């Protein structure tokens, strides 16, 4: 069904003026819907990615209800500082169309912008505070209430095996283009287990985490740059703080876009890294364990490596998972991620020293 007709299935009044594609997400189909009374965000949830979209909705209801309560108790604005679902005309949390696709609607938060790369370290520190605040607000949330919306989402060894499966199948006949990327991945296989080994040993705690903290998943106040609202809650589930720290660093402390083809431009910015870490940790003092803090740089490296493995596997599978905008797009993304991993390895001591100092 088209977005205009779908918008009319939600409780937003009878007049829908427009429904236009919106944002830079790689997964869902997002539209901004305008009515005489205000704007809304309409999304078709990606069913290839989320095999049980009803469970995604279940999680989102629980997490947003919980966050709204906390935000209200802090004297904040619950309709601006977290997502608010708009009910369907029947009073449900979503609508299924005739193809069985799941659609949902949120209030559109106004006066905000998103960034794929941050403007300055000072502004990136504000995003760090927003993700740190998100983590601390969910600190007491009961993890057993959440479905695992994508099994093994940040299981890096499993991501490595998925890449090896894609290599064995070579479904799209692209294997011959990727030999140096595969060598890069193979050389780091043992490292993929580092964080999960710590979980097994009981040295890293499992918490409720966001798991998709790329910079454009936080809405920033247009005037002040403050992180207003962490969005894209589809993957909120049990995880490691290192994942949330790491994915934000992967996206926001890189000197180049996620899909930059000129690899000479790809580097890790230590001032950006430091600024984000400062903002993030300022909200989590007394909450994170010393080992969790010590392993934050490893989170950054692991998330960057993992995204590289995932982009490369999707390239070999014929671009089934991530939305692509040109031929070879996932390969370009994988190459940029691997270059960023390499730069992190070169600046490893500096990254560790920065976190230790904070
Ligand atoms: P995806 O899973 O595809 O990344 P997102 O939920 O992140 O989808 O939404 C895509 C983009 O839409 C976001 O990056 C943001 O710019 C915009 N967006 C999403 N939800 C809202 C909202 N409630 N208010 C304003 N903008 C939003
Ligand atoms: C996807 O949904 P979006 O575009 O914010 C992906 C993340 C990747 C990211 C890479 C559910 O994030 O895991 O890190 O692309 N989300 C899902 O840009 O797979
Ligand atoms: Mg997103």
Short mmCIF file of C-alpha atoms and ligand atoms in Angstrom, two decimals:
data_model
loop_
_atom_site.label_atom_id
_atom_site.label_comp_id
_atom_site.label_asym_id
_atom_site.label_seq_id
_atom_site.Cartn_x
_atom_site.Cartn_y
_atom_site.Cartn_z
CA UNK A 1 0.00 0.00 0.00
CA UNK A 2 1.24 3.56 -0.60
CA UNK A 3 2.24 5.85 2.23
CA UNK A 4 -0.63 8.35 1.75
CA UNK A 5 -3.32 5.68 2.10
CA UNK A 6 -1.47 4.06 4.96
CA UNK A 7 -1.22 7.37 6.84
CA UNK A 8 -5.03 7.55 6.79
CA UNK A 9 -5.17 4.30 8.81
CA UNK A 10 -3.74 6.13 11.87
CA UNK A 11 -5.51 8.45 14.29
CA UNK A 12 -4.26 11.75 12.87
CA UNK A 13 -7.50 13.29 11.62
CA UNK A 14 -9.13 13.09 8.18
CA UNK A 15 -6.84 15.35 6.14
CA UNK A 16 -3.41 14.14 5.03
CA UNK A 17 -1.61 16.76 2.96
CA UNK A 18 1.56 14.83 2.04
CA UNK A 19 3.67 11.75 2.79
CA UNK A 20 7.24 12.09 1.51
CA UNK A 21 10.25 9.75 1.90
CA UNK A 22 12.43 10.98 4.77
CA UNK A 23 15.84 10.47 6.39
CA UNK A 24 18.96 8.42 5.60
CA UNK A 25 18.21 5.10 7.34
CA UNK A 26 19.44 1.88 5.67
CA UNK A 27 16.66 -0.38 6.94
CA UNK A 28 13.07 0.84 7.21
CA UNK A 29 11.03 2.90 4.74
CA UNK A 30 10.43 6.23 6.45
CA UNK A 31 7.99 8.99 5.40
CA UNK A 32 7.18 12.38 6.87
CA UNK A 33 3.43 12.85 6.89
CA UNK A 34 1.96 16.35 7.09
CA UNK A 35 -1.58 17.20 8.27
CA UNK A 36 -3.16 20.55 9.17
CA UNK A 37 -2.49 19.76 12.85
CA UNK A 38 1.14 18.69 12.62
CA UNK A 39 3.66 16.23 11.22
CA UNK A 40 4.19 12.52 11.82
CA UNK A 41 6.75 9.87 10.96
CA UNK A 42 5.32 6.84 9.17
CA UNK A 43 7.49 3.73 8.79
CA UNK A 44 7.20 0.41 7.04
CA UNK A 45 9.28 -1.98 9.10
CA UNK A 46 11.73 -4.05 7.06
CA UNK A 47 10.52 -7.62 7.17
CA UNK A 48 13.67 -9.13 5.71
CA UNK A 49 15.61 -7.66 8.64
CA UNK A 50 13.00 -8.10 11.39
CA UNK A 51 11.49 -11.56 11.00
CA UNK A 52 9.01 -10.96 13.82
CA UNK A 53 8.00 -7.30 13.52
CA UNK A 54 5.23 -7.68 16.13
CA UNK A 55 7.96 -8.42 18.68
CA UNK A 56 9.74 -5.23 17.63
CA UNK A 57 6.53 -3.31 18.39
CA UNK A 58 6.15 -5.06 21.73
CA UNK A 59 9.65 -3.94 22.74
CA UNK A 60 9.05 -0.38 21.55
CA UNK A 61 5.83 -0.07 23.55
CA UNK A 62 7.55 -1.30 26.70
CA UNK A 63 10.66 0.83 26.29
CA UNK A 64 8.87 4.06 25.32
CA UNK A 65 6.28 3.67 28.13
CA UNK A 66 9.10 3.16 30.59
CA UNK A 67 11.17 6.07 29.27
CA UNK A 68 8.14 8.40 29.27
CA UNK A 69 7.59 7.64 32.95
CA UNK A 70 11.22 8.33 33.81
CA UNK A 71 11.35 11.52 31.73
CA UNK A 72 8.16 12.81 33.37
CA UNK A 73 9.60 12.07 36.82
CA UNK A 74 12.72 14.06 35.87
CA UNK A 75 10.55 17.01 34.85
CA UNK A 76 11.38 16.56 31.15
CA UNK A 77 9.08 16.54 28.10
CA UNK A 78 8.16 12.91 27.35
CA UNK A 79 6.79 13.70 23.88
CA UNK A 80 10.09 15.27 22.83
CA UNK A 81 12.71 13.26 24.69
CA UNK A 82 11.56 9.85 23.50
CA UNK A 83 9.40 8.44 20.70
CA UNK A 84 5.60 8.49 20.98
CA UNK A 85 3.62 5.95 18.96
CA UNK A 86 0.44 7.21 17.28
CA UNK A 87 -2.37 4.60 17.52
CA UNK A 88 -4.10 3.19 14.48
CA UNK A 89 -7.78 4.02 13.91
CA UNK A 90 -8.57 0.69 15.58
CA UNK A 91 -6.45 1.65 18.58
CA UNK A 92 -3.55 -0.71 17.81
CA UNK A 93 0.18 0.01 17.81
CA UNK A 94 0.54 -0.69 14.08
CA UNK A 95 -1.30 -1.60 10.87
CA UNK A 96 -0.67 -4.62 8.63
CA UNK A 97 -1.22 -3.96 4.92
CA UNK A 98 -2.57 -6.48 2.41
CA UNK A 99 0.94 -7.87 1.83
CA UNK A 100 1.37 -8.40 5.55
CA UNK A 101 3.87 -5.52 5.88
CA UNK A 102 3.88 -3.80 9.26
CA UNK A 103 3.46 0.00 9.37
CA UNK A 104 3.72 2.23 12.44
CA UNK A 105 3.57 5.94 13.17
CA UNK A 106 5.36 8.27 15.59
CA UNK A 107 4.89 11.93 16.46
CA UNK A 108 7.41 13.88 14.38
CA UNK A 109 9.69 15.72 16.77
CA UNK A 110 10.15 19.29 15.55
CA UNK A 111 13.00 21.77 15.78
CA UNK A 112 15.64 19.07 15.42
CA UNK A 113 18.24 17.93 12.89
CA UNK A 114 20.23 14.75 12.36
CA UNK A 115 23.87 14.56 11.31
CA UNK A 116 25.78 11.77 9.56
CA UNK A 117 29.03 13.34 10.84
CA UNK A 118 29.28 15.76 13.78
CA UNK A 119 30.13 19.44 13.30
CA UNK A 120 32.57 19.94 16.18
CA UNK A 121 33.88 17.97 19.17
CA UNK A 122 31.81 20.19 21.48
CA UNK A 123 28.62 19.23 19.62
CA UNK A 124 29.61 15.56 19.43
CA UNK A 125 30.04 15.60 23.23
CA UNK A 126 26.35 16.57 23.47
CA UNK A 127 25.42 13.47 21.44
CA UNK A 128 27.58 11.46 23.85
CA UNK A 129 25.55 12.85 26.72
CA UNK A 130 22.31 11.87 24.97
CA UNK A 131 23.42 8.25 24.47
CA UNK A 132 24.81 8.13 28.03
CA UNK A 133 21.51 9.49 29.36
CA UNK A 134 19.60 6.87 27.33
CA UNK A 135 21.73 4.16 28.93
CA UNK A 136 21.33 5.52 32.45
CA UNK A 137 17.56 5.99 32.11
CA UNK A 138 17.19 2.33 31.17
CA UNK A 139 19.55 1.22 33.94
CA UNK A 140 16.82 -0.43 36.03
CA UNK A 141 14.78 -1.79 33.11
CA UNK A 142 14.20 -5.54 33.35
CA UNK A 143 16.06 -7.14 30.39
CA UNK A 144 13.91 -10.27 30.57
CA UNK A 145 10.92 -8.23 29.26
CA UNK A 146 12.55 -7.72 25.86
CA UNK A 147 12.43 -9.94 22.79
CA UNK A 148 15.68 -10.46 20.93
CA UNK A 149 14.47 -8.74 17.75
CA UNK A 150 17.52 -9.85 15.73
CA UNK A 151 19.20 -12.92 17.24
CA UNK A 152 22.98 -12.60 17.65
CA UNK A 153 22.82 -9.00 16.44
CA UNK A 154 26.21 -8.01 17.88
CA UNK A 155 27.67 -11.48 18.09
CA UNK A 156 30.82 -10.62 16.15
CA UNK A 157 32.07 -14.24 15.80
CA UNK A 158 28.64 -15.15 14.37
CA UNK A 159 28.95 -12.18 11.97
CA UNK A 160 32.33 -13.56 10.93
CA UNK A 161 30.77 -16.97 10.25
CA UNK A 162 27.99 -15.33 8.22
CA UNK A 163 30.66 -13.72 6.08
CA UNK A 164 32.35 -17.11 5.59
CA UNK A 165 28.96 -18.60 4.60
CA UNK A 166 28.51 -15.80 2.08
CA UNK A 167 32.00 -16.55 0.72
CA UNK A 168 31.17 -20.26 0.38
CA UNK A 169 27.91 -19.52 -1.46
CA UNK A 170 29.12 -16.56 -3.53
CA UNK A 171 25.52 -16.02 -4.57
CA UNK A 172 26.08 -12.85 -6.59
CA UNK A 173 29.36 -14.02 -8.19
CA UNK A 174 31.34 -11.18 -6.60
CA UNK A 175 33.98 -13.15 -4.73
CA UNK A 176 36.82 -12.30 -7.07
CA UNK A 177 36.59 -8.56 -6.17
CA UNK A 178 37.11 -8.98 -2.46
CA UNK A 179 40.31 -10.93 -1.82
CA UNK A 180 42.15 -8.18 0.08
CA UNK A 181 39.08 -7.41 2.19
CA UNK A 182 38.74 -11.08 3.06
CA UNK A 183 42.39 -11.28 4.05
CA UNK A 184 41.83 -8.29 6.33
CA UNK A 185 38.85 -9.99 7.97
CA UNK A 186 40.59 -13.37 8.31
CA UNK A 187 43.55 -11.78 10.08
CA UNK A 188 41.16 -10.56 12.79
CA UNK A 189 39.04 -13.65 13.32
CA UNK A 190 40.47 -14.44 16.77
CA UNK A 191 39.79 -10.89 17.96
CA UNK A 192 36.09 -11.14 17.13
CA UNK A 193 35.66 -13.15 20.35
CA UNK A 194 37.25 -10.64 22.72
CA UNK A 195 34.14 -9.02 24.18
CA UNK A 196 32.01 -12.17 24.30
CA UNK A 197 34.84 -14.03 26.07
CA UNK A 198 34.66 -11.38 28.81
CA UNK A 199 30.91 -11.91 29.09
CA UNK A 200 31.48 -15.65 29.45
CA UNK A 201 34.09 -15.05 32.12
CA UNK A 202 31.66 -12.77 33.97
CA UNK A 203 33.90 -9.71 33.65
CA UNK A 204 31.45 -7.68 31.52
CA UNK A 205 27.80 -7.16 32.52
CA UNK A 206 24.85 -7.46 30.14
CA UNK A 207 22.60 -4.38 30.23
CA UNK A 208 19.71 -3.00 28.20
CA UNK A 209 21.37 -1.27 25.26
CA UNK A 210 20.26 0.49 22.10
CA UNK A 211 22.56 -1.45 19.77
CA UNK A 212 22.28 0.95 16.80
CA UNK A 213 23.77 4.19 18.06
CA UNK A 214 24.94 5.64 14.80
CA UNK A 215 24.99 9.39 14.97
CA UNK A 216 21.89 9.90 12.81
CA UNK A 217 19.86 7.94 15.35
CA UNK A 218 19.88 10.86 17.79
CA UNK A 219 17.78 13.95 17.08
CA UNK A 220 19.70 17.16 17.86
CA UNK A 221 18.15 20.45 18.87
CA UNK A 222 18.46 22.73 15.82
CA UNK A 223 19.49 25.74 17.89
CA UNK A 224 21.72 24.32 20.64
CA UNK A 225 22.90 21.01 19.14
CA UNK A 226 21.86 19.18 22.32
CA UNK A 227 20.85 15.55 21.92
CA UNK A 228 17.08 15.72 22.36
CA UNK A 229 15.88 12.21 21.58
CA UNK A 230 17.46 8.84 20.84
CA UNK A 231 15.38 7.22 18.06
CA UNK A 232 15.42 3.97 16.04
CA UNK A 233 14.51 1.70 18.97
CA UNK A 234 14.06 -1.48 16.90
CA UNK A 235 17.15 -3.15 18.32
CA UNK A 236 16.86 -2.17 21.98
CA UNK A 237 17.68 -5.45 23.72
CA UNK A 238 20.22 -6.94 26.09
CA UNK A 239 23.75 -5.98 25.09
CA UNK A 240 27.04 -4.40 26.12
CA UNK A 241 27.67 -0.72 26.79
CA UNK A 242 30.76 -1.13 24.58
CA UNK A 243 28.43 -1.69 21.59
CA UNK A 244 26.61 1.62 22.09
CA UNK A 245 29.77 3.58 22.73
CA UNK A 246 31.46 1.80 19.83
CA UNK A 247 28.86 2.34 17.14
CA UNK A 248 28.63 6.04 17.92
CA UNK A 249 32.42 6.33 17.62
CA UNK A 250 32.42 4.32 14.39
CA UNK A 251 30.03 6.81 12.80
CA UNK A 252 30.76 10.11 14.56
CA UNK A 253 34.50 10.01 15.22
CA UNK A 254 35.33 8.97 11.68
CA UNK A 255 36.75 11.75 9.51
CA UNK A 256 34.77 10.49 6.52
CA UNK A 257 31.39 9.12 5.57
CA UNK A 258 30.57 5.47 6.19
CA UNK A 259 30.76 4.84 2.43
CA UNK A 260 33.73 7.09 1.56
CA UNK A 261 35.54 5.70 -1.49
CA UNK A 262 38.70 7.79 -1.08
CA UNK A 263 40.21 5.73 1.70
CA UNK A 264 42.92 8.32 2.31
CA UNK A 265 40.19 10.44 3.88
CA UNK A 266 39.17 7.78 6.41
CA UNK A 267 40.68 8.18 9.86
CA UNK A 268 39.69 8.16 13.51
CA UNK A 269 39.58 11.67 14.95
CA UNK A 270 41.01 11.60 18.46
CA UNK A 271 39.45 14.96 19.44
CA UNK A 272 36.03 13.61 18.39
CA UNK A 273 36.71 10.34 20.21
CA UNK A 274 37.66 12.18 23.38
CA UNK A 275 34.69 14.55 23.21
CA UNK A 276 32.15 11.75 22.80
CA UNK A 277 33.74 9.69 25.57
CA UNK A 278 33.62 12.71 27.89
CA UNK A 279 29.92 13.34 27.19
CA UNK A 280 28.96 9.67 27.39
CA UNK A 281 30.81 9.00 30.64
CA UNK A 282 29.54 12.18 32.29
CA UNK A 283 26.10 10.54 32.38
CA UNK A 284 27.31 7.14 33.57
CA UNK A 285 29.55 7.89 36.52
CA UNK A 286 29.12 5.33 39.28
CA UNK A 287 27.19 3.05 36.92
CA UNK A 288 29.81 1.48 34.63
CA UNK A 289 32.39 -0.91 36.06
CA UNK A 290 36.12 -0.15 35.61
CA UNK A 291 36.40 -3.05 33.14
CA UNK A 292 33.46 -1.73 31.09
CA UNK A 293 35.18 1.64 30.82
CA UNK A 294 38.51 0.05 29.97
CA UNK A 295 36.92 -1.89 27.11
CA UNK A 296 35.16 1.10 25.47
CA UNK A 297 37.91 1.50 22.82
CA UNK A 298 37.55 -2.22 22.05
CA UNK A 299 33.82 -1.58 21.56
CA UNK A 300 34.66 1.04 18.94
CA UNK A 301 37.01 -1.28 17.10
CA UNK A 302 34.65 -4.24 17.34
CA UNK A 303 31.61 -2.34 16.04
CA UNK A 304 33.64 -1.00 13.13
CA UNK A 305 35.04 -4.43 12.29
CA UNK A 306 31.59 -6.01 12.67
CA UNK A 307 29.93 -3.51 10.34
CA UNK A 308 32.69 -4.16 7.82
CA UNK A 309 32.01 -7.92 8.03
CA UNK A 310 28.25 -7.32 7.62
CA UNK A 311 28.61 -4.94 4.65
CA UNK A 312 31.02 -7.34 2.94
CA UNK A 313 28.72 -10.33 3.51
CA UNK A 314 25.77 -8.37 2.13
CA UNK A 315 27.81 -7.37 -0.92
CA UNK A 316 28.54 -11.07 -1.56
CA UNK A 317 24.88 -11.98 -0.98
CA UNK A 318 23.73 -9.46 -3.59
CA UNK A 319 22.68 -6.53 -1.32
CA UNK A 320 19.71 -8.12 0.41
CA UNK A 321 19.96 -6.43 3.81
CA UNK A 322 21.22 -2.83 3.63
CA UNK A 323 19.61 -0.34 1.25
CA UNK A 324 22.14 0.54 -1.46
CA UNK A 325 22.19 3.60 -3.70
CA UNK A 326 24.77 2.52 -6.29
CA UNK A 327 26.60 -0.54 -7.63
CA UNK A 328 29.27 -1.72 -5.20
CA UNK A 329 27.86 0.40 -2.39
CA UNK A 330 28.15 -2.25 0.30
CA UNK A 331 31.70 -3.05 -0.82
CA UNK A 332 32.61 0.63 -0.52
CA UNK A 333 31.10 0.67 2.97
CA UNK A 334 33.06 -2.45 3.95
CA UNK A 335 36.32 -0.98 2.67
CA UNK A 336 35.81 2.26 4.57
CA UNK A 337 35.03 0.33 7.78
CA UNK A 338 38.15 -1.81 7.45
CA UNK A 339 40.28 1.27 6.82
CA UNK A 340 38.83 2.81 9.97
CA UNK A 341 39.69 -0.35 11.94
CA UNK A 342 43.24 -0.10 10.66
CA UNK A 343 43.48 3.55 11.73
CA UNK A 344 42.16 2.64 15.18
CA UNK A 345 44.83 -0.04 15.46
CA UNK A 346 47.46 2.58 14.62
CA UNK A 347 46.10 4.96 17.28
CA UNK A 348 45.25 2.24 19.79
CA UNK A 349 47.42 3.48 22.66
CA UNK A 350 46.05 7.00 22.28
CA UNK A 351 42.46 5.77 22.40
CA UNK A 352 43.18 3.79 25.54
CA UNK A 353 45.03 6.66 27.19
CA UNK A 354 42.12 9.03 26.53
CA UNK A 355 39.60 6.72 28.17
CA UNK A 356 41.93 6.00 31.10
CA UNK A 357 42.38 9.74 31.67
CA UNK A 358 38.63 10.38 31.71
P1 LIG B 1 16.08 3.34 9.99
O1 LIG B 1 15.89 2.16 10.88
O2 LIG B 1 15.81 3.02 8.57
O3 LIG B 1 17.43 3.94 10.20
P2 LIG B 1 14.99 5.51 11.60
O4 LIG B 1 13.97 5.13 12.62
O5 LIG B 1 16.36 5.78 12.09
O6 LIG B 1 14.98 4.42 10.42
O7 LIG B 1 14.43 6.81 10.87
C1 LIG B 1 15.08 7.37 9.73
C2 LIG B 1 15.27 8.87 9.89
O8 LIG B 1 13.97 9.51 10.07
C3 LIG B 1 16.04 9.30 11.13
O9 LIG B 1 17.44 9.29 10.89
C4 LIG B 1 15.50 10.69 11.41
O10 LIG B 1 16.13 11.66 10.59
C5 LIG B 1 14.05 10.60 10.98
N1 LIG B 1 13.12 10.33 12.12
C6 LIG B 1 12.75 9.12 12.59
N2 LIG B 1 11.87 9.22 13.61
C7 LIG B 1 11.67 10.55 13.81
C8 LIG B 1 10.83 11.31 14.71
N3 LIG B 1 10.04 10.73 15.60
N4 LIG B 1 10.86 12.66 14.61
C9 LIG B 1 11.65 13.27 13.69
N5 LIG B 1 12.45 12.61 12.82
C10 LIG B 1 12.48 11.27 12.86
C1 LIG B 2 21.55 0.01 10.00
O1 LIG B 2 18.78 1.39 10.65
P1 LIG B 2 20.03 2.16 10.53
O2 LIG B 2 20.28 2.69 9.17
O3 LIG B 2 20.09 3.21 11.62
C2 LIG B 2 21.72 -1.25 10.83
C3 LIG B 2 22.87 -1.07 11.82
C4 LIG B 2 24.15 -0.75 11.06
C5 LIG B 2 23.91 0.48 10.20
C6 LIG B 2 25.11 0.77 9.34
C7 LIG B 2 18.72 -3.02 12.26
O4 LIG B 2 21.21 1.10 10.87
O5 LIG B 2 23.06 -2.26 12.56
O6 LIG B 2 25.20 -0.53 11.95
O7 LIG B 2 22.76 0.32 9.34
N1 LIG B 2 20.48 -1.56 11.53
C8 LIG B 2 20.01 -2.82 11.56
O8 LIG B 2 24.99 2.06 8.82
O9 LIG B 2 20.61 -3.77 11.05
MG1 LIG B 3 18.23 4.87 11.81
#
